[in-house]
Structure formats: structure tokens, C-alpha cells
Amino acid sequence: MKTRPHSIVLTRVGAAALLLAMASPFGALAQDNKKPVTSAEMNYQAGASPLVAEPMYQSNNPKAPAMSQVEFERARQIYFERCAGCHGVLRKGATGKPLTPDLTQSKGTDYLKVFIGYGSPAGMPNWLTSGEMDEKTVDLMARYIQHDPPVPPEFGMADMKKTWKVIVAPDKRPTKKMNGYNIENIFSTTLRDTGEVALIDGDTKKIINLVKTGYAVHISRMSASGRYLFVIGRDAKINMIDLWMEKPDNVAELRIGLEARSVDTSKYKGKEGDFTDKLAIAGAYWPPQYVIMKGDTLEPLKIVSTRGMVVGTQEYHPEPRVASIVASHFKPEFVVNVKETGKTLMVDYSNIDALKVTEIGSAPFLHDGGWDSTKRYFFVAANNSNKISVIDAKEGKLAALTEVSKIPHPGRGANFVHPKFGPVWATGHLGDENISLLGTDPIKHKQYAFKEVAKIKGQGGGALFIKSHPKSQHLYSDTPLNPDPKISQSVAVYDINNLDKGFTVLPIAEWAGLKDDGAKRVVQPEYNKAGDEVWFAVWSAKNKESALVVVDDKTLKLKAVIKDPRLITPTGHFNVYNTQHDVY
């Protein structure tokens, strides 16, 4: 006689254990496990880590339940495909709680099977009852998390040098622009699942070139001169693209680790010297470190570990990931934001042989953010603390730590002038429908500076990016991770001079006119250089049709749809001029 998929688990431990598991400390929320994690937040953390393919060592822990090498490797693969984003590579906890053997072994296999199978109100998915795992897999994972976590290999200078390629040497590159493109209005669009970026002419809406890159490019960043485009994949591969070439393409590449998210270049020109285009920097998720490179070849020069103590608790964390990096306009410094420790590092690159680092503590888990309109203050989201950390790049200090709504996710945020509060910076949220506005002017609007001056309602949680432009009267917010297709396939638009009237919904996915039934998630509004067009990616699965949609910012009407079979899983896209000059 067949049992139901979950009956074995229940008969072994009973309802009491189930209730205990639901209240257990392993839920997927880092700061407050009384509040359930939204599906949008879980979707954001989900996704396979590039570490899934890396060889790792299985230790022999006598207290852990038996596992064969084949079982261990299968469980490790599942963990890095499904769990590492929330619980961390070393299972020390991130968005999710720690799952180390000192905690899991005392619970026992049967207890853990209930927890994995049924989830918890704190946000742990119900892997068994949702059909994502069968009983054998649940049992496998319950045993696996009682073993010592396997440690991925380190990635040092020798490893980097093996991956470093100068495809076109600096002295072989053009001495002037060799093409007729309006470089400042080129868009770099991530084609997530093909390991490419599409360079698109913003004037003609035609693809210039598909450039081979690392997997799932996270961001595109411009050199200070506006000539070189730097992109970094989640697999930590950096590609340097020369936009002066007849057909813009790669001129150098380097891998700085095994998993990564951030890259930028030196922008400072002042009394300490002219550092424009001289250096590049990239930060890794694994190993937890950042790397300073030559700006014209990507030759790695210096590696700095970010392992250390967490702000507040002062406990050691072995896996503090580098979440975002920007280049200061006031000093020869890189602003490096470290996720798990909640620290912003002001890295003085004027002499990398005698590197000086100013450590500014705020709150975990630092993620992404953007400059205010003056480029002095950097606003970075401390996601699971529900705070925005404001860094004064001129004085090198924490200007404020401001409470906002649940799980802020600004991208770079949006700057505009509010009729009452003056200059403000805005962020959307993964965890709820709110858009928070923070004052940014401590001189003429001192009473509002660095405070949350207003909340406006969006369509719902699951927002990733928010955007405005100095020449626009509009504010755009996407919601690609909202579970409601009507919301994830559209965007909210606000009149910044009349925010109280609410938002207008633009049916971007409908305008795309895609033929199949793909997810059609609308993501990342991005203006053209002139500020009169807004581009959106309509992102479906790799075997489904996707598109880019261009909206007329003045009329909020459809202006163009860019379709091409080569536009596979388009996600982030970055206008060259706006990225170079930090316009958002």
C-alpha cells in the first residue's frame, strides 16, 4: 500500500515535533523570525550558486549520520542550487539562520526532516509538501546539514593569473573612436543565461554586438573616461570592453574568485593625483575578498580579505561577502560594502603598496545603494536590518543609519527634488509595497536630511529597481518578484510633483506583444542619456521569448519594442552616460 508523500515523516516524529520545527531557529529570516519572509524575498535569494560545480572535501564527522560519497555530493549540489543563497556557503547564516552541525546534530534527522519538508512560518520553504523534493531528498538533506559544511577552495593571486587574458594590448587598441555609434547612448544589457551582454544602440534600437562574458552578469560599470565598459558575472569573471573599437568587444578578462557581484573603476582627479581609468576593483562573494587591478589590462595587483568581526555582536564571520562597490568623487577611495559584517570600507588606493582602509560600521546585511545628487553621500541598504546607511564620502564617516520599510532594495535608488522636502533619494522594498523617501540636503533642508521624510505606496512587494532622471518629472518602480503576474509584468509611475495622487500602471509586458506564456517579468527601468526614454527588460525563461520595451517619458506611451531571438533572458541594462556619471 502506498503512503502519502509526507506520511513517513509524520509518523516518525508526530505533530508535536512538527510544531516545534515550525518555531525552530532555522527559519529563513535573519533579524526577526516572528515575521514571515515574503515569497518575493525568497525568490530574490534563490538561484544556483556558481560554487555548485567546485570540488569540495567531505570531512568525517563521527557524530553525523552516515552518508556515502555519492550521497554527499548529491546533497552538496542541491544545497548550492537551493539553499546557499539564504543560509550561506559555510551555513553560518545570512538571510536564513545558521545550519551548522553544533545546531543541527542535537535536533536529529527526524526533526530536521519535518522542518525541511514542511517549512516554517519564518519563511523556510516547504520543500516536501510543495513537491520540490521527495522523501528521499528530504532525508538526504536532513543528514547533510548535520555534517561539517564543505569549504570551497580559496582563489589567490596564482589562480587569478591563470585566468588573466589581455586580448588586445593597450598599445594595439585604437587611438581614437573607430565607429560611428553615439557611445554615450549605448545600453549594456545582461543576457543572463547565455553568458553575454548585448550592446544596443540607444538611437537606432539595434544590437551592435553580443559580447561573451561570465555567467549571469550582475552589473555593468563605466570607466571614468567613458571609453571602457566593465562587466562582472556571478562566476566572478570580469570582462573589459573597448567602446572605441570598430565593433566594441572584449580587450581583457580576469576571474577574481568563484562567485561575485561587484566591479568599478577609479574616478578621482584632484590634488592627490589623476587616477581616472588607472585602477579597477572587484569584490567577491567567495572567497570573501576584493581585488585591485590595473585599469587598462585587469592585471591583478592586490587581494584583500574581508573576513572579520560583525558590527554590534563583534563575533567572527568567516564569509562576509562583498556586495557592492562604488568609486568616490571626493578622494582616491573605493567605497566597499561588506554584507554580513555590516561594514563599509573606504579603501584609499593612492598607494596600494601601503593600503589605508577606513572601516565604518553600520548594520548587516549591506547590499546595494547609490549616491545622492551631489555625489557626496552614499545611501546603501542594510537589507535585513531594514535600514539605510548613509556614508559621507567627503568626511569618511557614517552620517546616519535610518529605519525604513521591510528589506530595502534600491538598486542605485532614485534622486529627485520633492516639492516640500527638497532633494530626496528613494528606495523600493522586497518585503512590502512601500517606497521610502530620504532627505539628502543637510544645508538648505537640514531638518529633513537623512531622515525618512515620506512613504509612498507601490503596487506591492518584490521591487528590485527604482529610477528617475534630472530631466524627468517621473519616478518608476518595477516589481518583478511579486507573485501576482499582473504586478510583476507591469510598472508603477509617479508624478514627482504630485506624489499624493498615487501611481499610474504601465502594462509593459502586454506592450511587448510576446507570443508565448513566459513569465514576462518586467525589470530595471533605465533612462537614455537625454532622459526622455525609459527602457525595460521583459524577462522570461531562456526557452521563452523576451524583449525590451521603450517608453516615451513625456507621454508614458509605448515608443518601441526591441525583439530579437538573441535577446535571451535580458535582465539588467545600463546606459553608458548615466552609468559613467552616476545619474539615477
XYZ file of C-alpha atoms in Angstrom:
584
model
C 0.000 0.000 0.000
C 1.351 3.438 -0.984
C 1.805 6.061 1.660
C 1.209 9.739 1.076
C 4.395 11.678 0.305
C 4.728 13.015 3.854
C 3.267 10.225 5.959
C 6.586 8.607 6.925
C 7.887 11.877 8.287
C 4.806 12.489 10.375
C 4.541 9.028 11.841
C 8.134 9.128 12.993
C 8.075 12.382 14.879
C 4.451 13.323 15.329
C 2.589 16.578 15.377
C 4.400 17.922 18.436
C 7.734 17.844 16.655
C 6.153 19.473 13.645
C 5.005 22.384 15.789
C 8.439 22.662 17.328
C 10.050 22.655 13.924
C 7.787 25.414 12.733
C 9.051 27.584 15.585
C 12.656 26.413 15.270
C 15.611 28.779 14.956
C 16.363 27.740 11.385
C 13.818 29.947 9.590
C 14.906 31.999 6.616
C 14.763 35.397 8.268
C 17.887 36.804 9.810
C 16.672 39.534 12.119
C 13.136 38.716 13.188
C 11.850 35.186 12.788
C 8.386 36.181 14.009
C 7.699 37.889 10.704
C 7.276 35.592 7.700
C 9.577 36.085 4.761
C 7.722 37.155 1.639
C 7.769 34.997 -1.473
C 9.427 37.926 -3.240
C 12.329 37.880 -0.800
C 12.698 34.119 -1.098
C 12.701 34.353 -4.893
C 15.393 37.006 -4.704
C 17.668 34.821 -2.572
C 17.025 31.716 -4.663
C 19.157 30.606 -7.570
C 22.102 28.319 -8.039
C 25.482 29.458 -6.780
C 28.405 29.159 -9.222
C 30.095 27.185 -6.427
C 27.891 24.192 -7.229
C 30.497 22.899 -9.697
C 33.543 23.431 -7.478
C 35.230 20.371 -5.919
C 34.953 20.280 -2.132
C 36.205 17.983 0.621
C 33.922 15.763 2.713
C 35.119 15.629 6.309
C 34.487 12.656 8.586
C 32.352 13.821 11.497
C 31.731 10.843 13.816
C 28.589 12.433 15.281
C 26.906 12.943 11.914
C 24.642 10.310 10.328
C 26.240 8.119 7.686
C 26.454 9.361 4.100
C 28.191 7.814 1.119
C 30.408 9.980 -1.047
C 27.788 9.832 -3.805
C 25.050 10.955 -1.387
C 27.217 13.745 -0.023
C 28.000 15.107 -3.489
C 24.333 14.998 -4.478
C 23.307 16.801 -1.278
C 26.054 19.369 -1.739
C 24.814 20.085 -5.246
C 21.244 20.575 -4.004
C 22.433 22.825 -1.186
C 24.331 25.138 -3.539
C 21.447 25.162 -6.001
C 18.677 25.807 -3.473
C 19.948 26.807 -0.040
C 23.274 28.669 -0.092
C 21.723 31.991 -1.082
C 19.829 32.137 2.235
C 21.994 30.132 4.628
C 25.469 30.953 3.274
C 28.261 28.925 1.722
C 29.537 27.798 5.133
C 26.000 27.545 6.550
C 26.771 30.324 9.053
C 23.543 32.106 8.150
C 22.670 35.110 6.033
C 19.025 35.783 5.196
C 18.425 32.313 6.651
C 19.522 31.064 10.043
C 22.742 29.101 10.671
C 22.675 25.390 9.805
C 25.963 24.279 11.323
C 26.407 20.851 12.979
C 26.570 22.278 16.504
C 22.929 23.315 15.986
C 21.589 20.611 13.699
C 23.002 17.434 15.280
C 21.175 17.996 18.553
C 17.869 18.174 16.660
C 18.345 14.852 14.910
C 17.451 13.619 11.459
C 13.730 13.060 12.011
C 13.208 16.522 13.452
C 15.107 18.114 10.576
C 13.089 16.157 8.027
C 9.892 17.722 9.317
C 11.443 21.148 9.235
C 12.730 20.735 5.670
C 9.560 19.045 4.471
C 7.025 21.453 5.945
C 8.984 24.676 6.303
C 8.258 27.286 8.952
C 6.239 30.477 9.370
C 9.556 32.352 9.458
C 9.976 31.712 5.762
C 11.657 28.301 5.351
C 10.103 26.785 2.192
C 8.027 23.607 2.488
C 10.226 21.568 0.194
C 8.309 18.279 0.539
C 4.685 19.373 0.523
C 5.339 21.828 -2.309
C 6.567 18.959 -4.464
C 10.057 20.430 -4.868
C 11.638 17.468 -3.045
C 10.590 13.873 -2.454
C 11.048 11.970 0.818
C 14.423 10.542 -0.167
C 15.764 14.001 -0.951
C 14.410 15.431 2.299
C 16.122 12.618 4.211
C 19.322 13.256 2.268
C 19.326 16.968 3.140
C 18.461 16.335 6.796
C 21.569 14.161 7.089
C 23.728 16.510 5.022
C 23.237 19.566 7.219
C 24.476 17.566 10.225
C 27.841 17.127 8.528
C 30.571 19.733 8.583
C 29.990 22.150 5.688
C 32.467 21.561 2.873
C 34.681 24.560 2.252
C 35.134 25.758 -1.335
C 38.698 26.318 -2.489
C 40.376 29.669 -1.996
C 41.265 31.763 -5.034
C 44.553 33.613 -4.716
C 46.929 35.512 -6.969
C 48.281 32.419 -8.725
C 44.737 31.276 -9.524
C 43.836 34.717 -10.869
C 46.925 34.975 -13.046
C 45.943 31.698 -14.737
C 42.641 33.253 -15.844
C 44.021 36.655 -16.857
C 43.918 37.402 -20.579
C 44.877 40.579 -22.410
C 43.069 40.029 -25.703
C 44.125 43.362 -27.210
C 47.122 45.075 -25.599
C 46.739 48.780 -24.772
C 49.279 49.804 -27.446
C 47.321 47.836 -30.073
C 43.998 49.487 -29.311
C 42.536 52.416 -31.283
C 43.904 55.854 -30.535
C 40.534 57.387 -31.425
C 36.938 56.243 -31.757
C 36.713 53.969 -34.807
C 32.946 53.672 -35.110
C 30.011 55.944 -35.777
C 27.998 54.996 -32.696
C 26.758 57.542 -30.201
C 28.706 55.826 -27.432
C 27.086 57.824 -24.635
C 23.690 56.390 -25.557
C 24.706 52.733 -25.819
C 22.937 50.311 -23.475
C 24.690 47.286 -21.970
C 22.002 44.638 -21.468
C 22.676 41.458 -19.498
C 21.640 38.244 -21.237
C 21.594 36.259 -18.056
C 21.577 32.648 -19.209
C 23.780 32.902 -22.301
C 26.799 34.478 -20.591
C 26.700 37.604 -22.741
C 25.878 41.274 -22.760
C 24.075 42.830 -25.693
C 25.428 46.252 -26.649
C 22.436 48.120 -28.058
C 22.462 51.425 -29.936
C 20.082 53.639 -27.980
C 19.463 55.838 -31.040
C 18.599 53.140 -33.604
C 17.477 50.439 -31.124
C 19.683 47.927 -32.988
C 22.068 45.380 -31.454
C 25.688 46.428 -32.042
C 27.329 43.270 -30.731
C 26.829 40.325 -28.402
C 29.898 40.175 -26.181
C 30.885 36.936 -24.438
C 31.142 37.373 -20.658
C 30.852 35.390 -17.444
C 27.616 33.741 -16.330
C 24.684 35.975 -15.330
C 26.374 39.376 -15.477
C 25.333 41.241 -12.353
C 26.292 44.808 -13.260
C 27.920 46.914 -15.960
C 30.153 49.813 -14.931
C 31.918 52.516 -16.954
C 35.455 53.832 -16.728
C 35.714 57.480 -15.754
C 36.612 58.414 -19.341
C 33.549 56.669 -20.753
C 35.634 54.512 -23.089
C 35.759 51.168 -21.283
C 32.816 49.104 -20.097
C 33.432 46.654 -17.245
C 31.026 43.803 -16.529
C 31.186 41.078 -13.892
C 29.365 37.752 -13.880
C 28.158 35.834 -10.882
C 31.007 33.416 -11.597
C 33.417 36.297 -10.773
C 34.630 36.757 -14.331
C 35.317 40.379 -15.326
C 35.264 41.481 -18.950
C 36.685 44.787 -20.154
C 35.050 46.065 -23.361
C 36.540 48.838 -25.521
C 33.759 51.016 -26.946
C 36.199 52.776 -29.332
C 36.693 49.654 -31.455
C 35.010 49.421 -34.856
C 32.825 46.761 -33.276
C 33.080 47.126 -29.469
C 34.350 43.916 -27.899
C 36.485 42.376 -25.152
C 40.061 43.580 -24.713
C 40.835 41.915 -21.347
C 39.328 39.455 -18.878
C 40.046 38.094 -15.409
C 38.394 35.879 -12.837
C 38.809 37.233 -9.282
C 37.154 34.382 -7.362
C 34.457 31.752 -7.671
C 31.359 33.896 -7.098
C 30.975 37.675 -7.244
C 28.672 40.665 -7.844
C 30.576 43.990 -7.987
C 33.101 45.938 -10.056
C 34.055 49.601 -10.522
C 36.952 51.825 -11.598
C 38.866 54.762 -10.126
C 37.276 58.150 -10.812
C 39.131 60.665 -8.642
C 41.092 63.559 -10.130
C 42.440 66.113 -7.645
C 45.354 67.243 -5.532
C 46.415 63.666 -4.751
C 46.736 62.955 -8.492
C 44.767 61.930 -11.574
C 43.517 58.381 -11.077
C 40.860 58.315 -13.799
C 40.912 54.919 -15.541
C 44.098 53.941 -13.651
C 42.657 51.202 -11.425
C 39.750 48.803 -11.263
C 38.332 46.945 -8.277
C 36.068 43.920 -7.918
C 34.554 42.223 -4.889
C 33.849 38.523 -4.432
C 31.197 36.523 -2.617
C 33.646 33.628 -2.471
C 36.327 33.832 -1.359
C 35.271 36.856 0.689
C 37.733 39.414 -0.673
C 38.227 42.339 -3.007
C 40.851 42.721 -5.700
C 42.513 45.862 -7.081
C 43.642 45.658 -10.720
C 45.278 47.774 -13.409
C 42.607 49.791 -15.142
C 43.859 49.175 -18.690
C 44.585 45.432 -18.573
C 42.853 43.970 -15.476
C 46.200 42.704 -14.211
C 45.547 41.785 -10.546
C 47.696 43.818 -8.171
C 46.373 43.327 -4.650
C 43.933 40.994 -2.878
C 42.363 41.964 0.445
C 40.281 39.587 2.577
C 37.052 40.822 4.202
C 36.823 38.107 6.866
C 36.346 39.616 10.302
C 34.002 40.700 13.078
C 30.315 41.556 12.728
C 29.172 45.056 13.685
C 27.359 45.012 17.020
C 27.852 41.398 18.119
C 31.620 41.536 17.471
C 31.623 37.850 16.597
C 33.849 36.461 13.869
C 32.282 35.753 10.494
C 34.211 33.591 8.012
C 32.146 34.550 4.938
C 31.488 38.311 4.696
C 30.587 38.798 1.026
C 31.420 41.983 -0.879
C 28.031 43.200 -2.004
C 28.664 46.491 -3.805
C 31.457 48.896 -4.673
C 31.440 52.496 -5.882
C 34.244 54.959 -6.541
C 34.376 58.170 -4.518
C 34.369 61.512 -6.325
C 35.929 63.321 -3.325
C 39.003 61.235 -2.570
C 41.095 58.488 -4.187
C 38.920 55.890 -2.468
C 36.748 52.932 -3.290
C 33.618 52.508 -1.150
C 33.385 48.752 -0.448
C 30.234 47.435 1.236
C 30.585 44.122 3.086
C 27.357 42.223 3.505
C 27.487 40.005 6.591
C 29.699 42.155 8.818
C 27.721 45.322 8.093
C 30.829 47.375 7.328
C 31.615 49.972 4.694
C 35.309 50.106 3.865
C 36.806 53.316 2.473
C 39.787 51.923 0.568
C 42.440 54.575 -0.194
C 44.037 53.492 -3.475
C 46.541 56.364 -3.766
C 49.284 53.928 -2.710
C 48.193 50.315 -2.871
C 51.582 49.159 -1.533
C 50.697 50.956 1.707
C 46.945 50.499 1.582
C 44.864 52.540 4.023
C 41.355 51.383 4.864
C 38.826 53.308 6.959
C 36.238 50.956 8.454
C 32.739 52.354 9.015
C 30.288 50.142 10.879
C 26.534 50.405 10.293
C 24.319 47.287 10.154
C 24.072 43.895 8.414
C 23.445 42.950 5.671
C 24.804 45.729 3.467
C 23.729 45.274 -0.120
C 23.434 47.887 -2.872
C 22.863 51.611 -2.993
C 23.591 54.861 -4.763
C 24.890 58.406 -4.470
C 22.781 61.425 -3.694
C 22.636 64.104 -6.389
C 25.833 65.798 -5.099
C 27.817 62.505 -5.159
C 28.950 63.153 -1.589
C 26.603 60.854 0.334
C 26.270 57.162 -0.444
C 22.986 55.534 0.569
C 23.356 51.762 0.990
C 20.658 49.315 2.051
C 21.237 47.151 5.125
C 18.648 44.690 3.879
C 17.678 42.554 6.823
C 18.127 45.329 9.334
C 15.540 47.340 7.383
C 17.854 50.333 7.436
C 19.650 52.667 5.064
C 23.235 53.507 5.957
C 24.346 56.966 4.799
C 28.092 57.291 4.215
C 29.711 60.727 3.984
C 32.430 60.153 1.371
C 33.978 63.575 1.929
C 34.410 63.224 5.712
C 34.805 59.434 5.696
C 32.170 58.735 8.342
C 28.682 57.421 8.969
C 26.260 60.327 8.510
C 23.125 58.402 9.528
C 21.520 54.998 9.961
C 17.870 55.372 9.046
C 14.985 52.952 9.592
C 12.885 52.233 6.502
C 10.415 49.528 5.434
C 10.992 45.805 5.022
C 14.007 44.636 3.015
C 15.036 47.774 1.117
C 16.350 47.016 -2.358
C 17.242 50.252 -4.136
C 19.497 49.161 -6.957
C 21.143 52.567 -7.162
C 17.973 54.249 -5.939
C 16.486 57.415 -7.441
C 17.244 61.109 -6.878
C 14.727 63.885 -7.422
C 13.552 67.154 -5.871
C 10.451 66.849 -3.709
C 8.131 69.911 -3.624
C 8.270 70.002 0.200
C 11.366 68.117 1.355
C 13.810 69.274 -1.315
C 16.353 66.798 -2.730
C 15.473 63.205 -1.799
C 16.747 59.711 -2.554
C 14.240 56.871 -2.880
C 14.285 53.106 -2.458
C 11.744 50.368 -3.037
C 11.453 47.186 -0.968
C 11.361 43.454 -1.437
C 9.288 42.876 1.670
C 6.379 45.300 1.255
C 4.757 47.813 -1.084
C 6.371 50.930 0.375
C 8.746 53.311 -1.367
C 10.792 55.280 1.153
C 11.992 58.826 0.523
C 15.038 60.086 2.444
C 16.141 63.718 2.535
C 19.641 64.317 1.157
C 20.289 68.037 1.692
C 21.871 68.867 5.095
C 22.358 72.537 4.177
C 19.134 74.045 2.820
C 16.829 71.313 4.179
C 18.673 70.337 7.339
C 15.523 69.279 9.214
C 14.903 66.538 6.637
C 18.474 65.418 5.994
C 18.987 61.621 6.079
C 15.534 61.043 7.588
C 12.715 59.046 6.066
C 10.545 62.017 5.154
C 7.765 60.114 3.413
C 6.448 56.726 2.355
C 4.508 56.272 -0.845
C 2.618 53.123 -1.779
C 3.676 50.984 -4.699
C 1.962 48.076 -6.402
C 3.328 45.544 -3.918
C 6.438 43.880 -2.561
C 9.059 42.345 -4.784
C 10.511 45.622 -6.081
C 14.105 45.488 -7.296
C 14.783 48.806 -9.036
C 13.583 52.372 -8.863
C 14.647 55.155 -11.215
C 14.274 58.826 -12.078
C 16.325 61.360 -14.065
C 17.188 65.060 -13.610
C 15.301 65.900 -16.832
C 12.232 63.816 -15.978
C 9.164 64.536 -13.875
C 8.547 60.846 -13.272
C 9.602 58.118 -10.855
C 9.419 54.478 -11.998
C 9.309 51.345 -9.820
C 9.362 47.730 -11.001
C 8.069 44.708 -9.035
C 9.472 41.680 -10.931
C 9.476 39.341 -7.913
C 5.875 39.932 -6.882
C 3.894 36.657 -7.077
C 0.973 38.336 -8.873
C 1.680 38.307 -12.652
C -0.326 41.500 -13.144
C 2.096 43.254 -10.824
C 5.324 41.560 -11.926
C 4.517 42.269 -15.578
C 3.881 45.993 -15.128
C 5.453 49.079 -13.551
C 4.235 51.924 -11.368
C 4.908 55.502 -12.464
C 4.599 58.584 -10.242
C 4.469 62.298 -10.942
C 7.185 63.562 -8.584
C 5.381 66.899 -8.260
C 2.158 65.222 -7.187
C 3.083 62.010 -5.386
C -0.106 62.028 -3.310
C -2.265 61.184 -6.309
C -0.726 57.710 -6.455
C 0.719 55.837 -9.397
C -0.128 55.045 -12.985
C 0.304 51.425 -14.079
C 2.046 50.780 -17.391
C 1.374 47.262 -18.820
C 4.913 46.798 -20.116
C 4.703 43.032 -20.743
C 1.417 43.454 -22.603
C 3.006 46.151 -24.762
C 5.864 43.778 -25.586
C 3.416 41.589 -27.519
C 5.203 38.325 -26.752
C 3.585 35.250 -28.254
C 4.303 32.604 -25.623
C 3.334 32.118 -21.983
C 6.657 33.049 -20.378
C 6.980 34.760 -17.003
C 7.392 38.183 -18.685
C 8.781 39.795 -15.539
C 9.427 43.486 -16.106
C 12.712 44.597 -14.597
C 15.010 47.605 -14.209
C 13.820 50.912 -15.635
C 16.736 52.719 -17.281
C 16.714 56.130 -18.946
C 18.519 57.040 -22.120
C 21.096 59.830 -21.989
C 18.565 62.533 -22.897
C 16.199 61.470 -20.131
C 13.193 61.288 -22.479
C 13.003 57.487 -22.861
C 12.789 54.712 -20.285
C 13.851 51.172 -21.201
C 12.545 47.993 -19.539
C 13.541 44.356 -19.860
C 10.692 41.867 -20.232
C 12.389 38.801 -18.780
C 11.149 35.285 -19.467
C 12.823 31.878 -19.253
C 15.674 31.007 -21.598
C 13.383 28.860 -23.756
C 10.762 31.627 -23.971
C 10.602 34.869 -25.919
C 11.813 38.033 -24.162
C 12.016 41.660 -25.256
C 12.995 45.216 -24.379
C 10.285 47.861 -24.204
C 10.956 51.584 -24.635
C 8.519 54.123 -23.155
C 8.210 57.805 -24.025
C 8.790 59.516 -20.674
C 6.789 62.618 -21.615
C 3.597 60.832 -22.691
C 4.009 57.476 -20.874
C 3.131 55.807 -24.170
C 4.833 52.899 -25.892
C 7.649 54.104 -28.137
C 9.392 50.930 -29.307
C 9.691 47.187 -28.740
C 13.048 45.522 -29.366
C 12.689 41.857 -30.238
C 15.444 39.558 -31.383
C 15.901 35.789 -30.900
C 19.334 36.607 -29.473
C 17.777 38.552 -26.567
C 17.656 35.576 -24.211
C 16.755 36.293 -20.560
C 17.513 40.048 -20.625
C 17.671 41.424 -17.091
C 19.807 44.405 -16.082
C 20.636 47.107 -18.601
C 22.812 50.166 -18.172
C 23.043 53.340 -20.233
C 26.680 54.323 -20.775
C 26.338 58.032 -19.974
C 24.108 57.605 -16.927
C 26.330 54.842 -15.538
C 29.512 56.854 -16.139
C 28.124 59.924 -14.374
C 26.052 58.181 -11.667
C 22.783 59.617 -12.965
C 19.746 57.947 -11.418
